[in-house]
Amino acid sequence: MAERDPSTSAFVVLFSSLLLLTVVVGEEVGKSGRFPLVVSTWPFVEAVRAAWRAADNGLSSIDAVVEGCSACEELRCDGTVGPGGSPDEHGETTIDALVMDGVTMEVGAVAAMRYVKDGIRAARLVMKYSRHTLLVGEWASAFAISMGLPGPVNLSSSESIKKWSDWKENYCQPNFRKNVIPENDCGPYKPKHDTETGRIAVGTSTNGATYKIPGRVGDGPIAGSSAYADDEVGGCGATGDGDIMMRFLPCYQVVESMRLGMEPERAAKDAISRITRKFPDFVGAVVAVNKNGSHAGACHGWTFQYSVRDPDMDDVQVFTVLPS
């Protein structure tokens, strides 16, 4: 079994009303004396102090989040945040980071970023200087450096390399691989063929946005955004402006709404309306299918079509959905 997930440095900075955890932010300073409020996962005291100083000195909630997470990166909180932290199975340290504005619903994120130590500041640059939501890998590094962050630098440390070496000496256990042979060794690995079963499944494939910034990831590979399935409830597929849709996880919303008793049409329309309230120029659609086989779509900004074949049909039937 793999070790627990690294201690993500997730901050909430509130200025007006209580919001949910994971870098979610408010805007206006409250008058009750309870705000600003800074909340962090784990006992990262110095990082919370940094975020509080920023908020108390009048910086925006976004800036306060960045200052808090940046402090955690510099301090290498818990040995799993920032440069010199958790190594991958090749011994290299990379960085994931995200920042989100709870008013505008803008998101900036980087993943598997190499050679740049300032993860949260890189995420802020993605939000501020691009229309994308997520950049990954070396292209995320190149973007961050082109926007002024220092790099390239080696993100490993003597501690992270020793941690990796000790892991290798323990036959690479625990690790995150599954259904492979050998099971208790460092490989090379081969797939172990098992029969896979399932009654409800979803899948996506896309080239992404035309003329995208290299390293951009849209909603296609994001579970809950482009697609989601729960055998007890149903499934959902989505298409459209992925940089916007992935901020709302519309397919997860659709499935959860159906779990609470909504019919597919209402669940689909509800998910789309949550997006359009924040982004009235948004273009996209979802199609919902419940476990009984009922289906419906909803869209905004265009006319959407989806295709269906069931045992009662002689051939595939195309359904047209008009914008709400």
Coordinates of C-alpha atoms in Angstrom, one line a residue, residues 136-306:
V136 CA 2.0 20.7 -16.6
G137 CA 5.5 19.5 -16.8
E138 CA 8.5 21.3 -18.4
W139 CA 6.2 23.6 -20.3
A140 CA 4.7 24.8 -17.1
S141 CA 8.3 25.5 -16.0
A142 CA 9.1 27.3 -19.2
F143 CA 5.9 29.5 -18.9
A144 CA 6.8 30.4 -15.3
I145 CA 10.4 31.3 -16.2
S146 CA 9.2 33.4 -19.2
M147 CA 6.9 35.3 -16.8
G148 CA 9.8 36.2 -14.5
L149 CA 10.2 33.4 -11.9
P150 CA 13.8 32.2 -11.3
G151 CA 14.9 29.0 -12.8
P152 CA 15.9 26.5 -13.9
V153 CA 17.0 25.1 -10.5
N154 CA 17.4 21.6 -9.1
L155 CA 14.4 20.9 -6.8
S156 CA 16.0 17.9 -5.1
S157 CA 17.9 18.0 -1.8
S158 CA 20.2 15.7 0.0
E159 CA 17.2 14.7 2.2
S160 CA 15.0 13.8 -0.7
I161 CA 17.7 11.9 -2.4
K162 CA 18.4 9.9 0.8
K163 CA 14.7 9.2 1.1
W164 CA 14.6 7.9 -2.4
S165 CA 17.8 5.8 -1.9
D166 CA 16.3 4.2 1.2
W167 CA 13.1 3.4 -0.7
K168 CA 15.1 1.7 -3.5
E169 CA 16.9 -0.4 -0.9
N170 CA 13.5 -1.5 0.4
Y171 CA 12.7 -2.9 -3.0
C172 CA 10.7 0.2 -4.0
Q173 CA 8.0 -0.5 -1.4
P174 CA 5.5 1.0 -0.9
N175 CA 4.7 2.3 -4.3
F176 CA 1.8 3.5 -6.4
R177 CA 1.8 0.8 -9.1
K178 CA -0.9 -1.8 -9.3
N179 CA -1.8 -4.8 -11.5
V180 CA 1.9 -5.2 -12.4
I181 CA 4.6 -7.9 -12.0
P182 CA 6.9 -8.1 -10.1
E183 CA 4.7 -6.9 -7.2
N184 CA 7.5 -6.4 -4.6
D185 CA 10.5 -5.2 -6.6
C186 CA 11.7 -2.1 -8.5
G187 CA 10.9 -3.5 -11.9
P188 CA 11.1 -3.2 -14.8
Y189 CA 7.3 -3.8 -14.6
K190 CA 5.0 -5.6 -16.9
P191 CA 1.2 -5.5 -16.8
K192 CA -0.6 -8.3 -15.0
H193 CA -3.7 -9.1 -17.1
D194 CA -6.9 -9.3 -15.2
T195 CA -10.5 -9.3 -16.3
E196 CA -12.1 -5.9 -15.8
T197 CA -15.8 -5.6 -15.2
G198 CA -18.2 -2.7 -14.8
R199 CA -21.7 -1.6 -15.6
I200 CA -21.3 2.1 -15.9
A201 CA -18.1 3.7 -17.3
V202 CA -17.1 6.9 -19.0
G203 CA -14.2 8.0 -21.2
T204 CA -12.8 11.1 -22.9
S205 CA -10.2 11.9 -25.6
T206 CA -9.2 15.3 -26.9
N207 CA -6.4 17.4 -28.5
G208 CA -7.4 20.3 -26.3
A209 CA -7.8 24.0 -27.2
T210 CA -6.4 25.1 -30.6
Y211 CA -3.4 27.5 -30.2
K212 CA -3.1 26.6 -26.5
I213 CA -0.1 27.5 -24.5
P214 CA 2.2 24.5 -24.4
G215 CA 1.7 22.6 -21.2
R216 CA -2.0 23.5 -20.9
V217 CA -4.3 20.8 -19.6
G218 CA -8.0 21.2 -20.1
D219 CA -10.9 19.3 -18.6
G220 CA -10.5 16.2 -20.7
P221 CA -8.4 14.2 -18.2
I222 CA -10.0 15.7 -15.1
A223 CA -12.4 13.3 -13.4
G224 CA -15.6 15.1 -12.5
S225 CA -15.2 17.8 -15.1
S226 CA -15.2 16.2 -18.6
A227 CA -16.8 12.9 -17.3
Y228 CA -17.8 11.1 -14.1
A229 CA -19.5 7.8 -13.3
D230 CA -20.9 6.1 -10.3
D231 CA -22.5 2.7 -10.7
E232 CA -25.0 3.4 -8.0
V233 CA -26.2 6.6 -9.8
G234 CA -25.3 7.1 -13.4
G235 CA -22.8 8.9 -15.6
C236 CA -22.1 12.2 -17.3
G237 CA -20.1 13.6 -20.2
A238 CA -19.2 17.2 -21.0
T239 CA -17.8 19.3 -23.8
G240 CA -17.0 22.9 -24.3
D241 CA -14.6 25.5 -22.8
G242 CA -12.5 23.2 -20.6
D243 CA -10.6 26.0 -18.9
I244 CA -13.9 27.2 -17.4
M245 CA -15.7 23.8 -16.9
M246 CA -12.9 22.3 -14.9
R247 CA -13.4 25.0 -12.3
F248 CA -16.9 23.8 -11.6
L249 CA -16.6 20.0 -12.0
P250 CA -20.0 19.9 -13.8
C251 CA -20.1 16.1 -14.3
Y252 CA -19.5 15.4 -10.7
Q253 CA -22.3 18.0 -9.9
V254 CA -24.6 16.2 -12.3
V255 CA -24.0 12.8 -10.8
E256 CA -24.4 14.1 -7.2
S257 CA -27.6 15.9 -8.2
M258 CA -29.0 12.7 -9.6
R259 CA -28.0 10.9 -6.4
L260 CA -30.2 13.4 -4.5
G261 CA -33.1 12.6 -6.8
M262 CA -32.9 15.0 -9.7
E263 CA -33.9 13.6 -13.1
P264 CA -31.1 13.9 -15.8
E265 CA -32.5 16.9 -17.5
R266 CA -32.8 19.0 -14.3
A267 CA -29.4 17.8 -13.1
A268 CA -27.8 18.8 -16.4
K269 CA -29.4 22.2 -16.5
D270 CA -28.5 22.9 -12.9
A271 CA -24.8 22.1 -13.6
I272 CA -24.7 24.4 -16.6
S273 CA -26.5 27.2 -14.8
R274 CA -23.9 27.1 -12.0
I275 CA -21.3 28.0 -14.6
T276 CA -23.3 30.6 -16.6
R277 CA -24.1 32.6 -13.4
K278 CA -20.4 33.3 -13.2
F279 CA -19.5 33.1 -16.9
P280 CA -22.4 34.3 -19.0
D281 CA -20.3 34.0 -22.2
F282 CA -19.4 30.4 -21.5
V283 CA -19.9 27.8 -24.2
G284 CA -20.4 24.2 -23.3
A285 CA -22.7 21.3 -22.7
V286 CA -23.3 18.2 -20.5
V287 CA -25.2 15.0 -21.1
A288 CA -26.5 13.1 -18.1
V289 CA -27.5 9.4 -17.9
N290 CA -29.0 7.8 -14.8
K291 CA -28.7 4.2 -13.8
N292 CA -32.2 3.5 -15.3
G293 CA -31.0 4.6 -18.8
S294 CA -32.9 7.9 -18.8
H295 CA -30.8 10.6 -20.5
A296 CA -30.8 14.4 -21.2
G297 CA -28.5 17.2 -22.1
A298 CA -28.1 20.9 -21.4
C299 CA -26.0 23.5 -23.1
H300 CA -25.2 27.2 -23.2
G301 CA -23.8 29.3 -26.0
W302 CA -24.4 26.8 -28.8
T303 CA -26.7 24.1 -30.0
F304 CA -25.5 20.7 -28.7
Q305 CA -26.1 17.2 -30.1
Y306 CA -25.4 13.9 -28.5

